[in-house]
XYZ file of C-alpha atoms in Angstrom:
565
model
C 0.000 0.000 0.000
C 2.792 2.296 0.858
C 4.357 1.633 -3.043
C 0.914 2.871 -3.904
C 0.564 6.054 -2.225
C 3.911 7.033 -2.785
C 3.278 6.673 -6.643
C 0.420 8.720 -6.428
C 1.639 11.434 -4.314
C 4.783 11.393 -7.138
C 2.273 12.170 -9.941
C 0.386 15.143 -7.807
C 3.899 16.511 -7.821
C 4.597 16.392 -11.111
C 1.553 17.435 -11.921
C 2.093 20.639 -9.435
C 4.955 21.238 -11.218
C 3.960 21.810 -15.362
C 1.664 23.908 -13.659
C 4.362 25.611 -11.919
C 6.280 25.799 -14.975
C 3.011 26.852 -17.368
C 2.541 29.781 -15.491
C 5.460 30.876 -13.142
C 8.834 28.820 -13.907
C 11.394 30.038 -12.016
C 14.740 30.310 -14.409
C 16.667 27.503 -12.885
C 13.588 25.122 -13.363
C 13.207 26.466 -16.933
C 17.009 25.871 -18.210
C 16.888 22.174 -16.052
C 13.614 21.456 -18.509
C 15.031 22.809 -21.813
C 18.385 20.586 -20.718
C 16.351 17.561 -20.042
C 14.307 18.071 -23.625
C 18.019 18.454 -25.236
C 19.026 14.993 -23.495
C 16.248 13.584 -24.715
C 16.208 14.348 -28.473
C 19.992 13.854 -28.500
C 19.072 10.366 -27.017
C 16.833 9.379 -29.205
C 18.731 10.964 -32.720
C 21.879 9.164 -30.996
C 20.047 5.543 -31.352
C 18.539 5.958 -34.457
C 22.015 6.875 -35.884
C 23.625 4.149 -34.077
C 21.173 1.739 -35.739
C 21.410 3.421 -38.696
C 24.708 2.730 -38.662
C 24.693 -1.031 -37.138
C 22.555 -1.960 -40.674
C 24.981 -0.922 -42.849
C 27.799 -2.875 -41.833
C 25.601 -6.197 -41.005
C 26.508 -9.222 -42.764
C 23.353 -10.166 -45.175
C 24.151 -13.884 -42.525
C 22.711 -12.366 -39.688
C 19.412 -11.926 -41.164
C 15.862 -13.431 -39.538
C 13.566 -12.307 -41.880
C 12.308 -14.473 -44.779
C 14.528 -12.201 -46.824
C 17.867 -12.703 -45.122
C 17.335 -16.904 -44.960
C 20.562 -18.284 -45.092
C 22.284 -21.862 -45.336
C 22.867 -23.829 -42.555
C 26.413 -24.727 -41.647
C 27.299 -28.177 -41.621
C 30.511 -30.279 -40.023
C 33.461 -31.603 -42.324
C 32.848 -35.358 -43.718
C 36.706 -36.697 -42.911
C 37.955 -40.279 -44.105
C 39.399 -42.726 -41.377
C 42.348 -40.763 -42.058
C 41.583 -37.508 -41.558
C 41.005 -37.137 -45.663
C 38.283 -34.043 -46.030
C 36.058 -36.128 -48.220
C 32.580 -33.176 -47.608
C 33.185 -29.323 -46.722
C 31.360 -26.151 -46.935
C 32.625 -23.188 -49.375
C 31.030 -19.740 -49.835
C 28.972 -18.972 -52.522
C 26.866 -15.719 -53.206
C 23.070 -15.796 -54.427
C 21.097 -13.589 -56.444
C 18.171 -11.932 -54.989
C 15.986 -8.882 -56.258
C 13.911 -6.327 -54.356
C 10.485 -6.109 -56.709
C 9.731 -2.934 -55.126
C 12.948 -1.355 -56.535
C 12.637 -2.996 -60.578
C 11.029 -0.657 -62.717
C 11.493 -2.527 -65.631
C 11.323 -6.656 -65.419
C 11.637 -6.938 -68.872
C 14.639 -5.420 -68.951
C 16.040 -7.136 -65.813
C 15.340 -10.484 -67.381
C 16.535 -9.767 -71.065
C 20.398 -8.712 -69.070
C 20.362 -11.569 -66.866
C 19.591 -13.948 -69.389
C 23.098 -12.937 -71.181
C 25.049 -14.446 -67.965
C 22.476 -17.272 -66.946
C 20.779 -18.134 -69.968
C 18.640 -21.053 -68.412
C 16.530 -18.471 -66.306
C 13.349 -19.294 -66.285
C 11.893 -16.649 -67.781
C 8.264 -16.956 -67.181
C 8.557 -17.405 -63.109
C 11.330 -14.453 -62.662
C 8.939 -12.285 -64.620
C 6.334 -13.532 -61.923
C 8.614 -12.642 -58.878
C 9.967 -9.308 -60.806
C 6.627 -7.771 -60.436
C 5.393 -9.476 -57.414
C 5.981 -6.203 -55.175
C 7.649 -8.204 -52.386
C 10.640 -6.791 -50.578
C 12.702 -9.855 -50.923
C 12.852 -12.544 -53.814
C 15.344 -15.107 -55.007
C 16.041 -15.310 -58.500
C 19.519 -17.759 -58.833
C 21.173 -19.488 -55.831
C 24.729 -20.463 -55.726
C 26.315 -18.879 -58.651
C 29.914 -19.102 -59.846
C 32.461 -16.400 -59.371
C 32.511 -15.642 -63.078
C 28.457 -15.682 -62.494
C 28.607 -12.569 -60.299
C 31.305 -10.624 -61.834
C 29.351 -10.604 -65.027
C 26.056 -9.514 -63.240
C 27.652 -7.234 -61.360
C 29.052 -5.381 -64.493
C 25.298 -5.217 -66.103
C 24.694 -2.662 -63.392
C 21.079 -3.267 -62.685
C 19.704 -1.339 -60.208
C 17.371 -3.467 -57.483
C 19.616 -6.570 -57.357
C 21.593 -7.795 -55.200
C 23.833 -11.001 -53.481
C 23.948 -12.473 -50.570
C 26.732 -15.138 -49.467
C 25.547 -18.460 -48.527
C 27.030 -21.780 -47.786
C 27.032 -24.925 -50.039
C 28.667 -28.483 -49.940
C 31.548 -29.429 -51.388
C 32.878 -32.666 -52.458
C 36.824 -32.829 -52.826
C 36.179 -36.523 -54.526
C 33.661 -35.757 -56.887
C 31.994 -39.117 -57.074
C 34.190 -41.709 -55.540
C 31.714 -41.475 -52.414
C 29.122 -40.308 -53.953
C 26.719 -43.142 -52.570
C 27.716 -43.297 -49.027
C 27.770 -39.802 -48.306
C 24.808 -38.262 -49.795
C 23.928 -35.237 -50.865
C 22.393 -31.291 -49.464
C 19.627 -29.389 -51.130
C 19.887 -25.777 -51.535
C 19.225 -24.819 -47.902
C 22.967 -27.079 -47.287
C 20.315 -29.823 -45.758
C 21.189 -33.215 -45.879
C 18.482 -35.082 -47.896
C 20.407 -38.377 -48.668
C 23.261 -40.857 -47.535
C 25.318 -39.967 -44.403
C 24.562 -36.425 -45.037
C 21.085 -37.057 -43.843
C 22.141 -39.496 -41.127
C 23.866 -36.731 -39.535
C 21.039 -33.831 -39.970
C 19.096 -36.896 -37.926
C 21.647 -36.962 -34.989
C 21.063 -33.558 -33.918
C 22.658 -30.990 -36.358
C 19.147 -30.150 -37.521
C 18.177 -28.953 -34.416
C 21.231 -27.369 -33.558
C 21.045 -25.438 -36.834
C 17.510 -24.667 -35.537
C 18.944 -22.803 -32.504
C 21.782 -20.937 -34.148
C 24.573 -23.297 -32.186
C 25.665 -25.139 -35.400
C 29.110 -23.319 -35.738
C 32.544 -24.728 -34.722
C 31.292 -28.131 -35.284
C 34.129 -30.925 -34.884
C 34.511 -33.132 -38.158
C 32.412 -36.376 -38.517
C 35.133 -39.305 -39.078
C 34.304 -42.207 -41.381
C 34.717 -45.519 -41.220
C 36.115 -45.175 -45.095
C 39.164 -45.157 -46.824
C 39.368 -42.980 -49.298
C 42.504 -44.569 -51.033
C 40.546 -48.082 -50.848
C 37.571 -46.476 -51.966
C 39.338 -44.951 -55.141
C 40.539 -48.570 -56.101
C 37.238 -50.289 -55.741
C 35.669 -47.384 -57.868
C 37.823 -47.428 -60.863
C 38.224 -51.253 -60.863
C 34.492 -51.209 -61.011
C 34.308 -48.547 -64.204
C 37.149 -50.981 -65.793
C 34.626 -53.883 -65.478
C 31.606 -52.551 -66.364
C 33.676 -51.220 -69.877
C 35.652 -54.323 -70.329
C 32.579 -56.695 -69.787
C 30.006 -53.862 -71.204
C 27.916 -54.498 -68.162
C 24.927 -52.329 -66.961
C 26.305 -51.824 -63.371
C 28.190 -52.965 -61.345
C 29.299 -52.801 -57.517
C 31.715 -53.533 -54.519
C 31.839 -53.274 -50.351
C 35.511 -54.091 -48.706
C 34.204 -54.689 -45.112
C 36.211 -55.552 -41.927
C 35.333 -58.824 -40.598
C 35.916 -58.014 -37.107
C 34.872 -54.458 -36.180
C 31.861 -54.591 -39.324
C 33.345 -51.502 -40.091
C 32.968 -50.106 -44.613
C 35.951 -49.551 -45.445
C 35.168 -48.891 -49.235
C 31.376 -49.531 -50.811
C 30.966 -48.308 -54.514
C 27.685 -48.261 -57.161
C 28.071 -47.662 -60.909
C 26.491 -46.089 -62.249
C 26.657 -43.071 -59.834
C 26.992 -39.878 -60.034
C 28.967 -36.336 -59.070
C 27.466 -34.834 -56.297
C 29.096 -31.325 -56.887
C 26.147 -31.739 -59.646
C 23.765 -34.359 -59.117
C 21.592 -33.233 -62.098
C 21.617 -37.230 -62.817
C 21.128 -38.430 -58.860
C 17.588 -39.520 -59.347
C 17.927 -41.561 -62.192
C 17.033 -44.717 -61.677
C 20.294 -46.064 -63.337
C 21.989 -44.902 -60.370
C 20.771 -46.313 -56.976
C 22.896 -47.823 -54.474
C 22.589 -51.193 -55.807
C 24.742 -52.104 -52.469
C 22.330 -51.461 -50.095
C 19.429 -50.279 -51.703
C 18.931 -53.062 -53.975
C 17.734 -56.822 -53.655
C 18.667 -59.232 -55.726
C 18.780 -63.058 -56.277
C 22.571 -63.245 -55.375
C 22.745 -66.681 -56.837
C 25.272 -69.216 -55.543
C 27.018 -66.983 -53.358
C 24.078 -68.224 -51.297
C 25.565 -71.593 -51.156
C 27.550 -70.713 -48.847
C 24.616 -70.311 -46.096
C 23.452 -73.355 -47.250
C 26.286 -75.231 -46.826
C 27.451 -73.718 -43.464
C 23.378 -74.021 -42.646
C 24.026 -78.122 -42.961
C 27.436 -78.356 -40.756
C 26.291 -75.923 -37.994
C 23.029 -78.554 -37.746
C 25.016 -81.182 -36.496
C 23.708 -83.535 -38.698
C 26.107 -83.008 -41.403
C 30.018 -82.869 -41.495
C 32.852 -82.240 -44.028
C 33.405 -85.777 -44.554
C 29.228 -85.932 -45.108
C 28.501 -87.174 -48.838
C 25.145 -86.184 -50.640
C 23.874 -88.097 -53.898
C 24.325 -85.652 -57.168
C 23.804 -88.630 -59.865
C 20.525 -87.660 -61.222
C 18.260 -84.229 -61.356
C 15.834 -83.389 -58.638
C 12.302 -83.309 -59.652
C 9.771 -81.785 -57.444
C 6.467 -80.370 -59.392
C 6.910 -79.083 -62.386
C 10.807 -77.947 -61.040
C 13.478 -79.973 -61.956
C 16.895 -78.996 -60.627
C 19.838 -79.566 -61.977
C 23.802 -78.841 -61.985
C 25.448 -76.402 -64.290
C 28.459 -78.927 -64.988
C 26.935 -82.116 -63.338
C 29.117 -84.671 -62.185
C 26.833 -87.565 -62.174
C 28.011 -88.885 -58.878
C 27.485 -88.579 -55.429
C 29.403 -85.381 -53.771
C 31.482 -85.099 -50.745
C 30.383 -81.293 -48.936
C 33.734 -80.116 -50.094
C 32.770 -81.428 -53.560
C 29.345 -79.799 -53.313
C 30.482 -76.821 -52.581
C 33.713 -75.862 -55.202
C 31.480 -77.954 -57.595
C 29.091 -75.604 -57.141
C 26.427 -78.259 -57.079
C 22.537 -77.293 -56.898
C 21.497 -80.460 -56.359
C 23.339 -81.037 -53.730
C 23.069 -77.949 -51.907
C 18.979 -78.832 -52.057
C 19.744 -81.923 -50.117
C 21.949 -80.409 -47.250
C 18.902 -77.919 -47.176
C 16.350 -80.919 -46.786
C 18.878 -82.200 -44.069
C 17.459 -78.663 -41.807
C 13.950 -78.479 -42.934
C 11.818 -75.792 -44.349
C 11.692 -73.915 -41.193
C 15.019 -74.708 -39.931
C 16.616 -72.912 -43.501
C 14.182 -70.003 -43.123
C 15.479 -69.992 -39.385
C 19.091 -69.739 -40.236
C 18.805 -67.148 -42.799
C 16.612 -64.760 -40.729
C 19.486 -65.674 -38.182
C 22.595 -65.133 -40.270
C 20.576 -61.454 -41.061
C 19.871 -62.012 -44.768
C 15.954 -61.565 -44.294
C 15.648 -58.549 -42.421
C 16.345 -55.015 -42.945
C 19.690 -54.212 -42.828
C 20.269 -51.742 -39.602
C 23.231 -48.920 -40.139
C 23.903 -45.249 -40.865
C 22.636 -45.412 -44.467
C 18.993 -44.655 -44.730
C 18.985 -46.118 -48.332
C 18.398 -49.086 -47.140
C 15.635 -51.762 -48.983
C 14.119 -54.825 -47.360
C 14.870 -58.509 -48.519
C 11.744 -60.255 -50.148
C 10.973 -63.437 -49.251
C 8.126 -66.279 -50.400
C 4.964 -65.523 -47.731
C 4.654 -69.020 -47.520
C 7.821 -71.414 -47.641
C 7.143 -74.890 -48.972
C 9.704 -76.982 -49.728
C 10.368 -76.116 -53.536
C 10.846 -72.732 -51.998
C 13.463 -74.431 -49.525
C 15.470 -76.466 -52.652
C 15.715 -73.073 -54.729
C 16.865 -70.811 -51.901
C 19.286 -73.523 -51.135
C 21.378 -72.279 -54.585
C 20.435 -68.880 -54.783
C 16.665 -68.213 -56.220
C 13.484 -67.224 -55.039
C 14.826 -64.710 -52.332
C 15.871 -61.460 -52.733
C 18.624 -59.653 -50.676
C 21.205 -56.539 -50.160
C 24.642 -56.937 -51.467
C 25.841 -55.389 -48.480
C 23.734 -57.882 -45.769
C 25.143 -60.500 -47.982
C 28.613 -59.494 -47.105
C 28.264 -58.854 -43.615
C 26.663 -62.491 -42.996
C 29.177 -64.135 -44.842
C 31.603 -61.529 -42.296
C 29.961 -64.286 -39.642
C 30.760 -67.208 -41.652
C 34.673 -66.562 -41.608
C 35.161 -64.449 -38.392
C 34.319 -67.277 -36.034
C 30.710 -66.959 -36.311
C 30.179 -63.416 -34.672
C 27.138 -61.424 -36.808
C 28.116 -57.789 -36.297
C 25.961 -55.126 -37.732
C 27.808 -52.582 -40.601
C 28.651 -49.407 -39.735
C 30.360 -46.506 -42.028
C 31.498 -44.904 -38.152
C 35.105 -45.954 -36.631
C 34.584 -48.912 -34.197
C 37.182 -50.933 -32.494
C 37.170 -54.306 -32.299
C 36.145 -54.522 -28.619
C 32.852 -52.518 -29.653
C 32.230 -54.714 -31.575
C 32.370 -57.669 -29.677
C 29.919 -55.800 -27.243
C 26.940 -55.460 -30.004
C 28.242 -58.956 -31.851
C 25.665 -61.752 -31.543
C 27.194 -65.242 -31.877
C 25.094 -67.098 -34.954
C 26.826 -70.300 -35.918
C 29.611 -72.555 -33.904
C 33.443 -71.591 -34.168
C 33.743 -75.376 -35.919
C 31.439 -74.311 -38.292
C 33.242 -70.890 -39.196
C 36.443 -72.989 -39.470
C 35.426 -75.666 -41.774
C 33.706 -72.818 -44.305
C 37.191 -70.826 -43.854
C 38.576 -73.958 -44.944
C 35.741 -74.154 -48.065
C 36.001 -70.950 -49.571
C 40.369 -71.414 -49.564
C 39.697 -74.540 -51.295
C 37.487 -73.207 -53.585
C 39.714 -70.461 -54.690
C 42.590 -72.868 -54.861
C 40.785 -76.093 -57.090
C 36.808 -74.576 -57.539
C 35.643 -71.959 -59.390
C 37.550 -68.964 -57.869
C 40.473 -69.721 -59.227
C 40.477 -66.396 -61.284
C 40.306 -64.182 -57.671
C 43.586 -65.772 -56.316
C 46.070 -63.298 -55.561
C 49.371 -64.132 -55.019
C 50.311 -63.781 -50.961
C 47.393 -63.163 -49.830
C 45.232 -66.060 -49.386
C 42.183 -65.224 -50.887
C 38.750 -67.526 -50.771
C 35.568 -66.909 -51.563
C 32.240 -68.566 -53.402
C 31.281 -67.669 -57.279
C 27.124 -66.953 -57.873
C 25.937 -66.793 -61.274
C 22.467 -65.669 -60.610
C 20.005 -65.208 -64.472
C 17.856 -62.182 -64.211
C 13.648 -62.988 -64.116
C 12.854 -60.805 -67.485
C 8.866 -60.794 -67.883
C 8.435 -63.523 -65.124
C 10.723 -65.503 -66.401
C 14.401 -66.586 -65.676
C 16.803 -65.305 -69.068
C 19.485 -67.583 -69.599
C 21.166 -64.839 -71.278
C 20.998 -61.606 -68.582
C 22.766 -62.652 -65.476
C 23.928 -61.391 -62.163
C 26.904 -62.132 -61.246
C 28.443 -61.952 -57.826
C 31.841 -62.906 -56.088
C 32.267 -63.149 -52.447
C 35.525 -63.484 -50.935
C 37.626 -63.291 -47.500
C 41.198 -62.597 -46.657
C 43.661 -63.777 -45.548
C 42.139 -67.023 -45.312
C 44.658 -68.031 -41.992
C 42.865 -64.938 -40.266
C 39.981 -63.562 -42.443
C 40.340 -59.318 -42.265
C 38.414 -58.145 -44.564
C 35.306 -59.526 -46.995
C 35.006 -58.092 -50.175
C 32.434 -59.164 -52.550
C 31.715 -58.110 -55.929
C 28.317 -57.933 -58.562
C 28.572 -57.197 -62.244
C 24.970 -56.921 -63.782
C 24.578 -58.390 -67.376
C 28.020 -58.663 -68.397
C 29.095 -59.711 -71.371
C 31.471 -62.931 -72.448
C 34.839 -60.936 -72.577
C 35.655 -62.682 -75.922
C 33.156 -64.423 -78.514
C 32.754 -67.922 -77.391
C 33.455 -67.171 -74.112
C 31.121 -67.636 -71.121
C 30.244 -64.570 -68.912
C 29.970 -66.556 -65.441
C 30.644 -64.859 -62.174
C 33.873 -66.707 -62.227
C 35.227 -65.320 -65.166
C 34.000 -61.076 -64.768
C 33.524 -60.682 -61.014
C 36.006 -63.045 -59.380
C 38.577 -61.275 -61.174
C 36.902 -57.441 -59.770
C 38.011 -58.703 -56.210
C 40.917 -59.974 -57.206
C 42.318 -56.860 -58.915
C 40.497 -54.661 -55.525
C 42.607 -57.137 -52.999
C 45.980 -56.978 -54.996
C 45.636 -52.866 -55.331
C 44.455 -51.899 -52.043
C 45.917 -55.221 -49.470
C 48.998 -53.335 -48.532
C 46.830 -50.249 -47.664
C 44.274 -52.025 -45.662
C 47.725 -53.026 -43.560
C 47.497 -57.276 -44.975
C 50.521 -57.860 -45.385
C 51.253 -60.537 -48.130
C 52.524 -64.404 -46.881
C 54.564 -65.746 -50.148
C 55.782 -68.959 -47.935
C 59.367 -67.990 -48.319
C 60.045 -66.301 -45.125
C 61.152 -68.739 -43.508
C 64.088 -69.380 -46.092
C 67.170 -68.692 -46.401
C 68.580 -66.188 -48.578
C 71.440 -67.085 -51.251
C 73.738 -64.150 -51.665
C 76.193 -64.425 -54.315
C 79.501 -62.267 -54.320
């Protein structure tokens, strides 16, 4: 109450005193007013000059309005090695103020000398819209500016905004994405990491300073597995054609490539069809790569063993199927035999050995029917029949009638040769201890040994012959997969994939290869997986071993050296 009263009895005094000063103002109260009216107006002149002032020197940045929108920043994209493989650069837009054009006919016939693909029809539209703010070109070129800037038009102007910037061009194209205008990440890891927060930092003004985001990939590795890929697809004129090199024991992508692909400095072409991430965002019948599920399948049942023997002599006929071997040997097959002979028929029988829903089981198990979980959000989802029946059973056994990712292929065949350990992917750094804490064990160590032991033997005496490189133990399993065209399988459009591990002693890394519809490299020639993407891995492993730290075994280290004098 007190607060009160003494408020009002402060307003009868002021009030006692204009009419003090109306009518009989003493001089000292009159010179204290006209000094307090002076402070006043010098106040108030004072701030609007300051501000005045303040908006001329402000960086176009600082904006708010929907005028002064500007780019979001975004952290580097580094290699494993500290490589800058994503950055932001500077750029300056062009913008117009429709309230200043007097004539948009004449704005548009200048600009249209320096950017001729204007569109005229729209920038006409936002010439004489009377807004205070429009954009008419984002992100020009140096040489774009300069040459506007020298056409002198009076109501135009650029502001400088941030875009991305790929050092690499498209070597990483797939895994790291791509930024619309607003430097947004709309695809690949570039999206990932708008999901882990920098959206909402960027939202808040804090997204400045930000530390770089370290890959997983090798940027060296990755340039081998990309041009070896481009060398294949022109040598065997294929359609596409792709790669992963993937570490066995941390699950860490150390390289992953897709041809066709595309230059993210100007993905004009991203959307094409053409040029998906067959890797991961494709399924596909991976053929007799499969066999080697179905084979490991068989020995981690218990019921079947190396020295096991299955009867190949005649076709299997069940329905109106009849399956039969590519080069039958009309005898009955040990499981080594099976497998470097590449045998449907018996692969069918070690998957009768499980049972329908013992194979379905172990491949939901081993990861291959499930979406694939990691970084990438171009990810698809393995089909499947709804309903497996045991024809279903016999041609998933050698590669048909389910549909799966590249990528999920390589990472279960990771738990094949790693001692049985299914770790998920990841395009982050991970040690090998993380990895052991998220790593679920899916098949027996025996099991992983004995299919180490297969896919040696099969590079040494089967069909992988061609992916042998010389010191560093390479094995893997061919899968020659033809392409349903019109609901139908074409003998003469194929699939062809090549998975392989090394060193086979102590499996590193997986690697595994597909070349779509290649052709025979010479006339008469075949154009199996064992002749066009066994030899992709091999030429990936012999460029990039030394880099990925293998270092080669020739057997001769243990001998002496004869030195002549």
């Amino acid at each position: 109450m007190k607060l009160f009263r003494r408020k009002r009895g402060t307003e009868e005094e002021a009030a006692a005193i204009v009419v003090d000063g109306a009518g009989k103002a003493t001089g000292g109260r009159a010179r204290t007013r006209v000094m307090m009216t002076m402070a006043v107006f010098f106040s108030l002149y004072g701030a609007i000059a300051g501000r005045l002032v303040y908006l001329g020197v402000l960086e176009p940045e600082q904006g708010n309005g929907p005028g002064t929108r500007v780019t979001a920043n975004r952290p580097d994209i580094v290699d494993r090695n500290g490589e800058v493989l994503a950055t932001d650069i500077k750029t300056s837009s062009l913008f117009a103020e429709p309230r200043r054009i007097v004539d948009a006919d004449e704005v548009i016939e200048k600009l249209s000398t320096v950017l001729p693909d204007i569109e005229v029809e729209q920038t006409y539209h936002k010439l004489k819209s009377g807004a205070g703010f429009v954009w008419l070109k984002r992100q020009l070129t140096p040489k774009q500016q300069a040459e506007i800037m020298a056409l002198g038009i009076p109501g135009i102007g650029f502001r400088t905004e941030k875009r991305r910037f790929y050092p690499g061009g498209p070597t990483a194209s797939h895994i790291l994405g791509l930024t619309n205008i607003d430097n947004q990440g709309i695809s690949g890891l570039e999206k990932y990491i708008d999901g882990q927060g920098l959206a909402d930092l960027q939202a808040i003004g804090l997204a400045t300073d930000l530390e770089p985001v370290r890959l997983s990939v090798d940027i060296r590795v990755q340039h081998i597995v990309r041009d070896e890929l481009a060398r294949a697809m022109e040598k065997y004129h294929a359609i596409a054609a792709g790669a992963v090199v993937l570490n066995a024991k941390t699950g860490e992508v150390v390289a992953m490539a897709s041809l066709p692909d595309y230059d993210p400095n100007n993905p004009y072409n991203a959307h094409e069809k053409d040029r998906l991430n067959r890797m991961s965002a494709g399924v596909y019948e991976m053929g007799s790569t499969i066999k080697s599920f179905t084979t490991a399948m068989a020995l981690d049942s218990g019921k079947v063993t190396l020295a096991s023997t299955f009867d190949a002599t005649r076709p299997i006929t069940i329905g109106r199927q009849t399956i039969r071997d590519f080069h039958g040997k009309g005898r009955v097959l040990t499981v080594p035999e099976v497998f470097i002979y590449s045998s449907n028929i018996g692969s069918a029988r070690e998957a009768d050995v499980v049972g329908i829903e013992g194979h379905r089981e172990f491949l939901k198990r081993i990861g291959l029917l499930d979406r694939l979980q990691t970084e990438l959000p171009e990810v698809a989802r393995p089909t499947e029949p709804k309903v497996w029946k045991k024809v279903h059973s016999i041609t998933i056994s050698f590669g048909h009638g389910m549909s799966t990712t590249p990528l999920q292929t390589a990472v279960g065949a990771a738990a094949l040769m790693n001692g049985g350990k299914l770790i998920p992917p990841t395009f982050l750094p991970r040690s090998e201890a993380q990895a052991d804490q998220i790593a679920e064990q899916v098949i027996k160590e025996k099991t992983s040994e004995d299919m180490r032991y297969l896919y040696r033997l099969n590079a040494e005496k089967g069909s992988g012959k061609r992916a042998e490189v010389p010191g560093y133990r390479v094995g893997g399993k061919t899968g020659t997969a033809e392409k349903v065209v019109n609901g139908r399988y074409a003998a003469d459009k194929r699939f062809n994939a090549f998975l392989a591990a090394f060193p086979m002693d102590d499996p590193q890394y997986i690697v595994l290869s597909v070349i779509d519809e290649p052709k025979p490299e010479k006339p008469g020639m075949a154009a199996t997986s064992g002749l066009n993407a066994a030899p992709i891995v091999a030429n990936i492993i012999r460029r990039s071993g030394a880099l990925l730290g293998v270092k080669p075994d020739f057997g001769h280290e243990n001998t002496p050296l004869l030195v002549s004098y």
